[in-house]
Tab-separated table of C-alpha atoms in Angstrom:
chain	number	residue	atom	x	y	z
J	555	MET	CA	25.467	19.928	32.926
J	556	LEU	CA	27.395	21.806	30.267
J	557	GLU	CA	31.032	22.915	30.118
J	558	PRO	CA	32.472	25.774	27.962
J	559	ALA	CA	34.175	23.436	25.484
J	560	TYR	CA	33.169	20.747	22.999
J	561	GLN	CA	30.778	18.528	24.918
J	562	ALA	CA	30.276	16.314	21.880
J	563	ASP	CA	31.292	16.037	18.263
J	564	VAL	CA	27.626	16.144	17.221
J	565	VAL	CA	24.593	17.521	19.027
J	566	VAL	CA	21.283	15.936	18.043
J	567	VAL	CA	18.271	18.147	18.758
J	568	GLY	CA	15.237	15.955	19.442
J	569	ALA	CA	14.927	12.511	21.046
J	570	GLY	CA	12.315	10.959	18.793
J	571	VAL	CA	13.083	7.758	16.919
J	572	ALA	CA	14.883	9.681	14.149
J	573	GLY	CA	17.242	11.534	16.497
J	574	LEU	CA	17.929	8.528	18.706
J	575	SER	CA	18.588	6.163	15.806
J	576	ALA	CA	20.936	8.733	14.208
J	577	ALA	CA	22.766	9.006	17.549
J	578	HIS	CA	23.214	5.226	17.540
J	579	ARG	CA	24.748	5.229	14.072
J	580	LEU	CA	27.036	8.161	14.915
J	581	THR	CA	28.192	6.532	18.146
J	582	SER	CA	28.895	3.284	16.301
J	583	ALA	CA	31.129	5.243	13.905
J	584	GLY	CA	33.146	6.696	16.792
J	585	VAL	CA	31.419	10.097	16.885
J	586	THR	CA	30.685	11.362	20.402
J	587	THR	CA	27.063	12.439	20.445
J	588	ALA	CA	24.738	14.329	22.786
J	589	VAL	CA	20.962	14.251	22.347
J	590	LEU	CA	18.965	17.211	23.704
J	591	GLU	CA	15.215	16.862	24.189
J	592	SER	CA	12.865	19.631	25.342
J	593	ALA	CA	10.272	17.262	26.827
J	594	PRO	CA	10.818	15.445	30.126
J	595	TRP	CA	10.831	12.132	28.242
J	596	VAL	CA	12.046	10.678	24.960
J	597	GLY	CA	9.874	9.573	22.046
J	598	GLY	CA	8.151	12.661	20.667
J	599	ARG	CA	4.900	11.595	18.996
J	600	MET	CA	5.663	7.929	19.741
J	601	SER	CA	4.366	8.157	23.295
J	602	THR	CA	2.237	5.843	25.406
J	603	GLU	CA	0.035	6.900	28.313
J	604	LYS	CA	-0.268	4.497	31.248
J	605	VAL	CA	-3.692	4.393	32.956
J	606	ASP	CA	-4.619	1.767	35.588
J	607	GLY	CA	-2.462	-0.928	34.000
J	608	PHE	CA	-3.397	-0.039	30.409
J	609	ARG	CA	-0.883	1.181	27.814
J	610	LEU	CA	-2.540	3.708	25.505
J	611	ASP	CA	-0.748	4.952	22.386
J	612	ARG	CA	-1.397	8.597	21.554
J	613	ILE	CA	-1.199	8.110	17.766
J	614	GLY	CA	-0.653	4.407	17.261
J	615	GLN	CA	0.694	4.304	13.718
J	616	LEU	CA	0.670	0.820	12.245
J	617	LEU	CA	4.027	-0.853	11.660
J	618	SER	CA	4.916	-3.526	9.114
J	619	THR	CA	7.294	-6.420	9.572
J	620	ALA	CA	8.488	-5.527	6.047
J	621	TYR	CA	10.000	-2.194	7.193
J	622	PRO	CA	13.729	-2.701	6.469
J	623	GLU	CA	14.954	-0.081	8.961
J	624	LEU	CA	13.423	-1.918	11.921
J	625	ALA	CA	15.996	-4.655	11.269
J	626	LEU	CA	18.836	-2.333	10.214
J	627	THR	CA	18.666	0.179	13.091
J	628	PRO	CA	21.176	-0.409	15.918
J	629	GLY	CA	19.528	-0.552	19.316
J	630	LEU	CA	16.308	-2.241	18.194
J	631	ASP	CA	17.546	-5.824	18.562
J	632	ALA	CA	15.223	-6.371	21.537
J	633	LEU	CA	12.143	-4.948	19.792
J	634	VAL	CA	9.232	-7.406	19.731
J	635	LEU	CA	6.530	-6.871	17.113
J	636	ARG	CA	3.089	-8.312	17.770
J	637	PRO	CA	1.424	-9.005	14.399
J	638	PHE	CA	-2.243	-8.702	13.612
J	639	THR	CA	-4.033	-11.650	12.074
J	640	PRO	CA	-2.859	-11.679	8.424
J	641	GLY	CA	-4.702	-9.190	6.276
J	642	VAL	CA	-7.608	-7.139	7.591
J	643	LEU	CA	-11.225	-7.610	8.603
J	644	LEU	CA	-13.651	-5.543	6.512
J	645	HIS	CA	-17.071	-4.435	7.729
J	646	SER	CA	-19.467	-4.013	4.823
J	647	ASP	CA	-23.238	-4.120	4.564
J	648	GLY	CA	-23.601	-5.414	8.137
J	649	ARG	CA	-21.117	-8.279	7.726
J	650	HIS	CA	-17.461	-9.030	8.404
J	651	HIS	CA	-15.230	-10.227	5.573
J	652	ARG	CA	-11.621	-11.354	5.814
J	653	ALA	CA	-9.230	-9.932	3.235
J	654	GLY	CA	-5.506	-10.170	3.498
J	655	ALA	CA	-2.051	-10.350	2.070
J	656	GLN	CA	-0.657	-13.765	2.890
J	657	SER	CA	3.096	-14.134	3.215
J	658	GLY	CA	4.978	-17.369	3.569
J	659	ALA	CA	8.131	-17.651	5.655
J	660	GLY	CA	10.846	-15.692	3.921
J	661	SER	CA	8.640	-14.810	0.992
J	662	ALA	CA	6.740	-11.719	-0.047
J	663	ARG	CA	3.676	-12.685	-1.986
J	664	GLY	CA	0.176	-11.305	-1.655
J	665	ALA	CA	-3.221	-12.793	-2.297
J	666	LEU	CA	-6.674	-11.449	-1.573
J	667	HIS	CA	-9.391	-13.800	-0.513
J	668	ALA	CA	-12.782	-13.860	1.206
J	669	VAL	CA	-13.531	-16.412	3.951
J	670	ARG	CA	-16.284	-17.121	6.394
J	671	ALA	CA	-17.595	-14.175	8.392
J	672	LEU	CA	-16.178	-14.024	11.921
J	673	ALA	CA	-19.294	-12.417	13.352
J	674	SER	CA	-22.713	-11.166	12.346
J	675	ALA	CA	-23.537	-7.486	12.726
J	676	PRO	CA	-26.844	-5.637	12.458
J	677	ARG	CA	-27.524	-3.251	9.635
J	678	PRO	CA	-27.153	0.435	10.495
J	679	GLY	CA	-30.107	1.580	12.574
J	680	ALA	CA	-30.991	-1.884	13.862
J	681	LEU	CA	-30.658	-2.841	17.508
J	682	PRO	CA	-27.590	-4.970	18.285
J	683	ARG	CA	-28.509	-8.598	18.743
J	684	PRO	CA	-26.765	-10.915	21.209
J	685	ARG	CA	-23.726	-12.786	20.000
J	686	THR	CA	-24.233	-16.496	19.579
J	687	GLY	CA	-20.601	-17.398	19.134
J	688	GLY	CA	-21.264	-18.731	15.642
J	689	SER	CA	-20.356	-17.301	12.259
J	690	ALA	CA	-22.369	-16.483	9.191
J	691	PRO	CA	-21.383	-17.147	5.580
J	692	VAL	CA	-20.303	-14.253	3.413
J	693	ARG	CA	-22.149	-13.484	0.228
J	694	ALA	CA	-19.772	-14.322	-2.626
J	695	GLY	CA	-17.670	-11.403	-3.762
J	696	THR	CA	-18.807	-8.970	-1.046
J	697	PRO	CA	-17.267	-6.387	-0.690
J	698	LEU	CA	-14.355	-7.366	-2.914
J	699	GLY	CA	-16.055	-7.996	-6.235
J	700	SER	CA	-16.355	-11.284	-8.073
J	701	ALA	CA	-13.981	-14.222	-7.738
J	702	MET	CA	-12.226	-12.987	-10.881
J	703	ASP	CA	-11.871	-9.516	-9.364
J	704	GLN	CA	-10.345	-11.018	-6.236
J	705	ALA	CA	-7.902	-13.050	-8.288
J	706	ARG	CA	-6.834	-9.959	-10.224
J	707	LEU	CA	-6.279	-8.017	-7.023
J	708	GLY	CA	-4.361	-10.899	-5.486
J	709	ALA	CA	-2.082	-11.040	-8.512
J	710	ALA	CA	-1.567	-7.267	-8.378
J	711	LEU	CA	-0.562	-7.428	-4.705
J	712	SER	CA	1.794	-10.310	-5.443
J	713	ARG	CA	3.520	-8.308	-8.169
J	714	LEU	CA	3.697	-5.252	-5.929
J	715	ALA	CA	5.315	-7.197	-3.091
J	716	ALA	CA	8.018	-8.428	-5.460
J	717	THR	CA	8.646	-5.066	-7.171
J	718	PRO	CA	11.810	-3.213	-6.055
J	719	ALA	CA	11.010	0.073	-4.338
J	720	GLU	CA	13.282	1.958	-6.728
J	721	ARG	CA	11.026	0.932	-9.603
J	722	LEU	CA	7.934	2.152	-7.744
J	723	LEU	CA	9.632	5.522	-7.239
J	724	ARG	CA	9.948	5.906	-11.013
J	725	ARG	CA	6.229	5.493	-11.667
J	726	PRO	CA	4.195	8.520	-12.775
J	727	GLU	CA	3.015	10.443	-9.739
J	728	LEU	CA	-0.634	11.300	-9.063
J	729	PRO	CA	-2.791	11.723	-5.964
J	730	ALA	CA	-3.431	8.203	-4.683
J	731	ALA	CA	-7.201	8.432	-5.221
J	732	ARG	CA	-6.733	9.228	-8.922
J	733	ALA	CA	-4.046	6.591	-9.358
J	734	LEU	CA	-6.313	3.868	-7.940
J	735	ALA	CA	-8.981	4.703	-10.497
J	736	ALA	CA	-6.420	4.278	-13.283
J	737	ARG	CA	-5.216	0.814	-12.202
J	738	GLY	CA	-7.894	-1.145	-14.043
J	739	LEU	CA	-9.490	-2.609	-10.893
J	740	PRO	CA	-13.265	-2.554	-10.418
J	741	THR	CA	-14.737	0.316	-8.415
J	742	ARG	CA	-16.173	-2.119	-5.882
J	743	THR	CA	-12.741	-3.576	-5.126
J	744	ILE	CA	-11.160	-0.128	-4.844
J	745	ASP	CA	-13.857	1.342	-2.584
J	746	GLY	CA	-14.409	-1.836	-0.573
J	747	PHE	CA	-10.792	-2.679	0.186
J	748	LEU	CA	-8.017	-0.449	-1.166
J	749	ARG	CA	-9.468	2.910	-0.067
J	750	PRO	CA	-10.073	1.960	3.588
J	751	LEU	CA	-6.774	0.090	3.751
J	752	LEU	CA	-4.700	2.965	2.352
J	753	ALA	CA	-6.525	5.475	4.556
J	754	ALA	CA	-5.453	3.425	7.583
J	755	LEU	CA	-1.855	2.982	6.389
J	756	LEU	CA	-1.378	6.639	5.366
J	757	CYS	CA	-3.662	8.356	7.950
J	758	ASP	CA	-5.154	10.119	4.927
J	759	PRO	CA	-8.915	9.585	4.505
J	760	GLU	CA	-9.113	11.585	1.259
J	761	LEU	CA	-6.095	9.804	-0.314
J	762	THR	CA	-4.392	13.001	-1.428
J	763	THR	CA	-1.051	11.274	-0.745
J	764	SER	CA	1.401	10.757	-3.600
J	765	SER	CA	0.675	7.537	-5.479
J	766	ARG	CA	4.336	6.564	-5.092
J	767	CYS	CA	4.043	6.702	-1.310
J	768	ALA	CA	0.770	4.780	-1.511
J	769	ASP	CA	2.447	2.086	-3.609
J	770	LEU	CA	5.225	1.785	-1.026
J	771	ALA	CA	2.629	1.406	1.730
J	772	LEU	CA	0.762	-1.301	-0.202
J	773	ARG	CA	4.049	-3.033	-0.958
J	774	ALA	CA	4.884	-3.201	2.769
J	775	PHE	CA	1.369	-4.517	3.485
J	776	ALA	CA	1.648	-7.234	0.825
J	777	ALA	CA	5.209	-8.221	1.766
J	778	GLY	CA	4.855	-8.333	5.549
J	779	ARG	CA	2.448	-8.282	8.458
J	780	LEU	CA	0.818	-5.271	10.073
J	781	SER	CA	1.951	-5.170	13.686
J	782	LEU	CA	2.280	-3.246	16.943
J	783	PRO	CA	5.358	-2.968	19.178
J	784	GLU	CA	4.960	-5.019	22.334
J	785	GLY	CA	4.398	-2.716	25.294
J	786	GLY	CA	3.308	0.328	23.303
J	787	ALA	CA	4.732	2.797	20.803
J	788	GLU	CA	7.061	4.292	23.417
J	789	VAL	CA	9.069	1.068	23.469
J	790	LEU	CA	10.917	1.995	20.249
J	791	PRO	CA	12.422	5.285	21.494
J	792	GLU	CA	12.975	3.880	24.979
J	793	LEU	CA	14.971	0.950	23.590
J	794	LEU	CA	17.074	3.328	21.505
J	795	ALA	CA	17.706	5.687	24.433
J	796	ARG	CA	18.490	2.873	26.867
J	797	THR	CA	21.154	1.340	24.634
J	798	LEU	CA	23.034	4.605	23.954
J	799	PRO	CA	26.129	5.345	26.101
J	800	GLU	CA	25.225	6.588	29.567
J	801	GLY	CA	24.828	10.359	29.674
J	802	SER	CA	24.146	10.730	25.959
J	803	VAL	CA	20.505	11.784	26.282
J	804	HIS	CA	19.483	14.947	28.164
J	805	THR	CA	15.760	15.620	28.614
J	806	ALA	CA	14.039	18.867	29.648
J	807	VAL	CA	16.627	20.916	27.715
J	808	ARG	CA	15.046	23.394	25.289
J	809	VAL	CA	17.158	24.441	22.298
J	810	THR	CA	16.485	28.015	21.177
J	811	SER	CA	18.929	28.350	18.261
J	812	VAL	CA	21.440	26.305	16.271
J	813	SER	CA	24.515	26.924	14.128
J	814	THR	CA	27.094	24.716	12.457
J	815	THR	CA	29.229	24.635	15.622
J	816	SER	CA	26.867	25.122	18.547
J	817	VAL	CA	23.368	25.073	19.946
J	818	THR	CA	21.967	27.530	22.474
J	819	THR	CA	19.680	26.242	25.196
J	820	ALA	CA	17.249	28.117	27.415
J	821	GLU	CA	18.468	26.356	30.544
J	822	HIS	CA	22.227	26.000	30.074
J	823	GLY	CA	23.402	28.529	27.512
J	824	GLU	CA	25.673	27.531	24.622
J	825	PHE	CA	26.585	23.946	23.862
J	826	ARG	CA	29.545	23.732	21.470
J	827	CYS	CA	30.121	20.941	18.967
J	828	ARG	CA	31.436	20.171	15.473
J	829	ALA	CA	28.048	19.551	13.831
J	830	VAL	CA	24.337	19.802	14.648
J	831	LEU	CA	21.544	17.466	13.576
J	832	VAL	CA	17.990	18.809	13.987
J	833	ALA	CA	15.753	15.764	14.457
J	834	THR	CA	12.549	17.380	15.683
J	835	ASP	CA	9.067	17.497	14.198
J	836	ALA	CA	8.687	19.572	11.033
J	837	ARG	CA	7.314	22.714	12.684
J	838	THR	CA	9.984	22.875	15.393
J	839	ALA	CA	12.676	22.184	12.798
J	840	ALA	CA	11.461	25.172	10.739
J	841	GLU	CA	11.606	27.411	13.826
J	842	LEU	CA	15.245	26.452	14.366
J	843	LEU	CA	16.088	26.433	10.649
J	844	PRO	CA	14.317	29.416	9.003
J	845	GLY	CA	13.395	28.698	5.396
J	846	LEU	CA	12.658	25.021	5.969
J	847	ARG	CA	9.266	24.122	4.501
J	848	VAL	CA	6.514	23.130	6.934
J	849	PRO	CA	4.185	20.530	5.367
J	850	ASP	CA	0.482	20.193	5.980
J	851	PHE	CA	-0.501	17.555	8.504
J	852	HIS	CA	-3.114	14.832	8.915
J	853	PRO	CA	-4.908	15.044	12.294
J	854	VAL	CA	-5.410	11.772	14.169
J	855	THR	CA	-7.680	11.031	17.133
J	856	VAL	CA	-7.359	7.753	19.042
J	857	VAL	CA	-10.149	6.670	21.397
J	858	HIS	CA	-9.400	3.906	23.913
J	859	HIS	CA	-12.151	1.815	25.571
J	860	THR	CA	-12.108	-1.141	27.916
J	861	THR	CA	-14.587	-3.904	28.673
J	862	ASP	CA	-14.624	-7.316	30.319
J	863	ASP	CA	-16.676	-8.731	27.416
J	864	PRO	CA	-14.682	-7.973	24.244
J	865	PRO	CA	-15.904	-8.469	20.670
J	866	GLN	CA	-14.971	-11.834	19.181
J	867	THR	CA	-12.765	-10.573	16.349
J	868	GLY	CA	-9.441	-11.880	17.656
J	869	ALA	CA	-6.225	-10.071	16.765
J	870	SER	CA	-7.743	-8.501	13.644
J	871	LEU	CA	-7.520	-4.964	12.324
J	872	LEU	CA	-11.108	-3.994	11.497
J	873	LEU	CA	-11.776	-1.450	8.722
J	874	ASP	CA	-15.102	0.102	7.754
J	875	ALA	CA	-15.511	-0.458	4.021
J	876	ASP	CA	-18.835	1.412	4.117
J	877	ARG	CA	-17.325	4.523	5.757
J	878	GLY	CA	-20.478	4.755	7.835
J	879	GLY	CA	-19.033	6.670	10.770
J	880	PRO	CA	-15.951	8.423	12.145
J	881	VAL	CA	-13.848	5.310	12.878
J	882	ALA	CA	-11.340	4.480	10.137
J	883	HIS	CA	-9.976	1.392	11.860
J	884	THR	CA	-10.246	-0.335	15.210
J	885	ALA	CA	-8.907	-3.405	16.997
J	886	VAL	CA	-9.112	-5.288	20.256
J	887	VAL	CA	-5.506	-4.311	20.877
J	888	SER	CA	-5.120	-6.533	23.947
J	889	GLN	CA	-5.718	-9.536	21.663
J	890	VAL	CA	-2.738	-8.395	19.569
J	891	ASP	CA	-0.506	-7.407	22.494
J	892	PRO	CA	-1.702	-8.735	25.891
J	893	SER	CA	0.793	-6.505	27.734
J	894	ARG	CA	-1.360	-3.455	26.954
J	895	ALA	CA	-4.206	-4.372	29.323
J	896	PRO	CA	-4.437	-5.848	32.837
J	897	GLY	CA	-5.747	-9.356	33.299
J	898	GLY	CA	-9.465	-9.807	32.790
J	899	ARG	CA	-9.861	-6.591	30.803
J	900	ALA	CA	-9.802	-5.921	27.063
J	901	LEU	CA	-8.434	-2.786	25.384
J	902	ILE	CA	-10.198	-1.587	22.221
J	903	SER	CA	-8.375	1.209	20.385
J	904	SER	CA	-10.093	3.067	17.549
J	905	THR	CA	-8.668	5.674	15.173
J	906	VAL	CA	-10.511	8.672	13.741
J	907	LEU	CA	-8.801	10.399	10.818
J	908	GLY	CA	-9.227	14.063	9.981
J	909	THR	CA	-11.175	16.538	12.101
J	910	PRO	CA	-13.100	14.599	14.765
J	911	PRO	CA	-16.855	15.161	15.038
J	912	PRO	CA	-18.421	16.984	18.009
J	913	GLY	CA	-18.961	14.565	20.877
J	914	VAL	CA	-16.344	12.260	19.394
J	915	ASP	CA	-16.627	9.566	22.079
J	916	THR	CA	-20.411	9.229	21.622
J	917	ALA	CA	-20.041	9.130	17.830
J	918	VAL	CA	-17.264	6.542	18.073
J	919	ARG	CA	-19.292	4.345	20.451
J	920	MET	CA	-22.276	4.347	18.065
J	921	HIS	CA	-20.041	3.449	15.144
J	922	LEU	CA	-18.223	0.719	17.087
J	923	SER	CA	-21.535	-0.840	18.049
J	924	ARG	CA	-22.304	-1.318	14.352
J	925	LEU	CA	-18.765	-2.398	13.431
J	926	TYR	CA	-18.480	-5.037	16.147
J	927	GLY	CA	-22.159	-5.996	16.269
J	928	THR	CA	-22.435	-5.590	20.021
J	929	SER	CA	-23.574	-3.010	22.542
J	930	THR	CA	-20.918	-0.573	23.748
J	931	ALA	CA	-23.078	0.883	26.541
J	932	ARG	CA	-21.007	-0.782	29.272
J	933	TRP	CA	-17.638	0.062	27.743
J	934	GLU	CA	-15.501	2.438	29.785
J	935	THR	CA	-13.685	5.272	28.021
J	936	LEU	CA	-10.045	5.349	29.122
J	937	ALA	CA	-8.718	8.225	27.007
J	938	VAL	CA	-9.308	10.350	23.908
J	939	HIS	CA	-6.050	11.500	22.337
J	940	HIS	CA	-6.259	14.128	19.591
J	941	THR	CA	-3.064	15.123	17.742
J	942	ALA	CA	-3.619	17.936	15.259
J	943	GLU	CA	-0.205	17.547	13.593
J	944	ALA	CA	0.110	13.792	13.847
J	945	VAL	CA	1.390	12.814	10.384
J	946	PRO	CA	3.063	15.047	7.769
J	947	ALA	CA	1.073	15.058	4.523
J	948	MET	CA	2.785	13.551	1.452
J	949	ARG	CA	0.762	15.156	-1.337
J	950	ALA	CA	1.904	14.784	-4.928
J	951	PRO	CA	4.454	15.791	-5.973
J	952	HIS	CA	6.322	14.511	-2.930
J	953	ASP	CA	10.108	14.298	-2.650
J	954	LEU	CA	10.789	11.098	-0.725
J	955	ARG	CA	14.451	12.046	-0.361
J	956	ARG	CA	14.425	15.638	0.823
J	957	PRO	CA	18.002	16.725	1.595
J	958	VAL	CA	19.310	15.941	5.073
J	959	ARG	CA	22.476	18.058	4.642
J	960	LEU	CA	21.652	21.775	4.661
J	961	LEU	CA	25.332	22.731	4.685
J	962	ALA	CA	28.478	21.211	6.149
J	963	GLY	CA	27.903	21.122	9.888
J	964	LEU	CA	24.115	21.513	9.833
J	965	TYR	CA	21.760	18.610	9.120
J	966	VAL	CA	18.091	17.694	9.519
J	967	CYS	CA	16.160	14.411	9.643
J	968	GLY	CA	12.702	13.090	10.515
J	969	ASP	CA	9.622	11.667	8.856
J	970	HIS	CA	9.101	15.040	7.124
J	971	ARG	CA	12.312	14.437	5.112
J	972	ASP	CA	11.287	10.977	3.838
J	973	THR	CA	8.001	9.110	4.153
J	974	SER	CA	5.611	9.917	7.014
J	975	THR	CA	6.102	6.560	8.723
J	976	VAL	CA	8.379	5.042	11.337
J	977	GLN	CA	10.290	3.529	8.424
J	978	GLY	CA	10.684	6.999	6.896
J	979	ALA	CA	11.906	8.540	10.156
J	980	LEU	CA	14.500	5.790	10.644
J	981	HIS	CA	15.575	5.922	7.003
J	982	SER	CA	16.111	9.699	7.102
J	983	ALA	CA	18.224	9.245	10.248
J	984	HIS	CA	20.267	6.627	8.408
J	985	ARG	CA	20.911	9.070	5.572
J	986	ALA	CA	21.753	11.948	7.922
J	987	ALA	CA	24.210	9.916	10.008
J	988	ALA	CA	26.010	8.732	6.863
J	989	ALA	CA	26.271	12.347	5.612
J	990	ILE	CA	27.661	13.590	8.948
J	991	VAL	CA	30.295	10.872	9.191
J	992	SER	CA	31.328	11.467	5.591
J	993	ASP	CA	31.691	15.222	6.151
J	994	LEU	CA	33.625	14.841	9.413
J	995	ARG	CA	35.978	12.367	7.779
J	996	SER	CA	36.512	14.686	4.801
J	997	ALA	CA	37.293	17.550	7.188
J	998	GLY	CA	39.949	15.368	8.814
J	999	SER	CA	38.925	16.500	12.295
J	1000	LEU	CA	38.181	13.013	13.572
J	1001	ASN	CA	39.556	9.500	13.189
J	1002	LEU	CA	36.321	7.711	12.417
J	1003	ALA	CA	35.335	4.135	11.882
J	1004	ASP	CA	33.683	3.240	8.615
J	1005	PRO	CA	30.049	4.351	8.761
J	1006	ALA	CA	27.153	2.086	7.971
J	1007	PRO	CA	26.577	2.012	4.205
J	1008	THR	CA	24.236	4.647	2.858
J	1009	PRO	CA	20.856	2.959	2.486
J	1010	ARG	CA	19.942	1.893	-1.020
J	1011	ARG	CA	16.721	3.208	-2.517
J	1012	GLU	CA	15.120	-0.244	-2.446
J	1013	GLN	CA	15.403	-0.221	1.341
J	1014	ALA	CA	12.923	2.642	1.441
J	1015	ALA	CA	9.691	0.646	1.644
J	1016	ALA	CA	7.329	2.910	3.540
């Protein structure tokens, strides 16, 4: 595969969304690029297992239609996002309650409201009762506080959606849990809505995340719609890889060392270039770049079930406001994206944050029975995916713009350099590609096209 000369101007190590999107930007600027990936496939943690016609995400991070980089990244023009029903469905005290950030076409305004319950559910410990297809009224203010409390929260979300990200990044920084307590909202509203929502958005059940990152996550929630990529998480990296020039991406090539002018691979020896971009996960990046800090991580476990008699919650993301079991959030994913399940079957995907309990599938089934108000005895378990280092932790103080240029010729990008989201991974790639093009142009070694403009700070909504 390799020849003893420059095979590319830039070698990108890692074919996750960060590395592939950086390769797109470099190629667009006239920089010849080779992407080397140790796995037999592209995508990294954004992978999807296929089982009997089902598409099962291994981590399944939630996306937002308000992520700017999804629209700015070359190669993602064909990406289709399948949105959840606006807002979220909260399970509290044996009932379902709708709460959501509404957004009009082209606008970014949030409002929190309670509506009729979509389904009745038994109290913990009671036997599930048969569904009748009807709905039960919600007790006023449960679990969101009084009507005045809801109005205050709606106004706060509206202001947040309209606040530039750069202003949020100047706010005092605290752990998110402490910052919520200082916002002047009632405890019931915080515990019943904001805590479970932020835990789902940040994959951080204890809310140790920087309050600035939490504000960015809430801003994206209020300004857009939570969504899933049609066809599974793997669609993003596959689209990026497919639209790069033929021969740009090489899988099953393990890089053992890097320098400013070459990489060494276990299979093919030295691969010479003019610059190297390390776009791997944080731990692998630190192995290749000694001295790079390795963050802590949030573990994530995703349990996938199927049934021919799905719960009647529609395309809703269901959160447990009571925190009465291991499931942080769950959804009938095939109602959101029908391509993820074969005809006549439903796919229910549930996320457990932190260390999973012993017998995780049994514990999840018991919890889901209470959350959905139906028996799960006949549900079939398709897969249990546990990822110990799923999401880099963003504890305060957190630098949302960690340097992507280590020195001229050696660069690094990924969600561990920005925010721990798909938006953060793409944004760090944007920054790294702009730095590489600028340095190569300054060196005068290449005749380059103008690079894409360096992303402004307000494009950094996490």
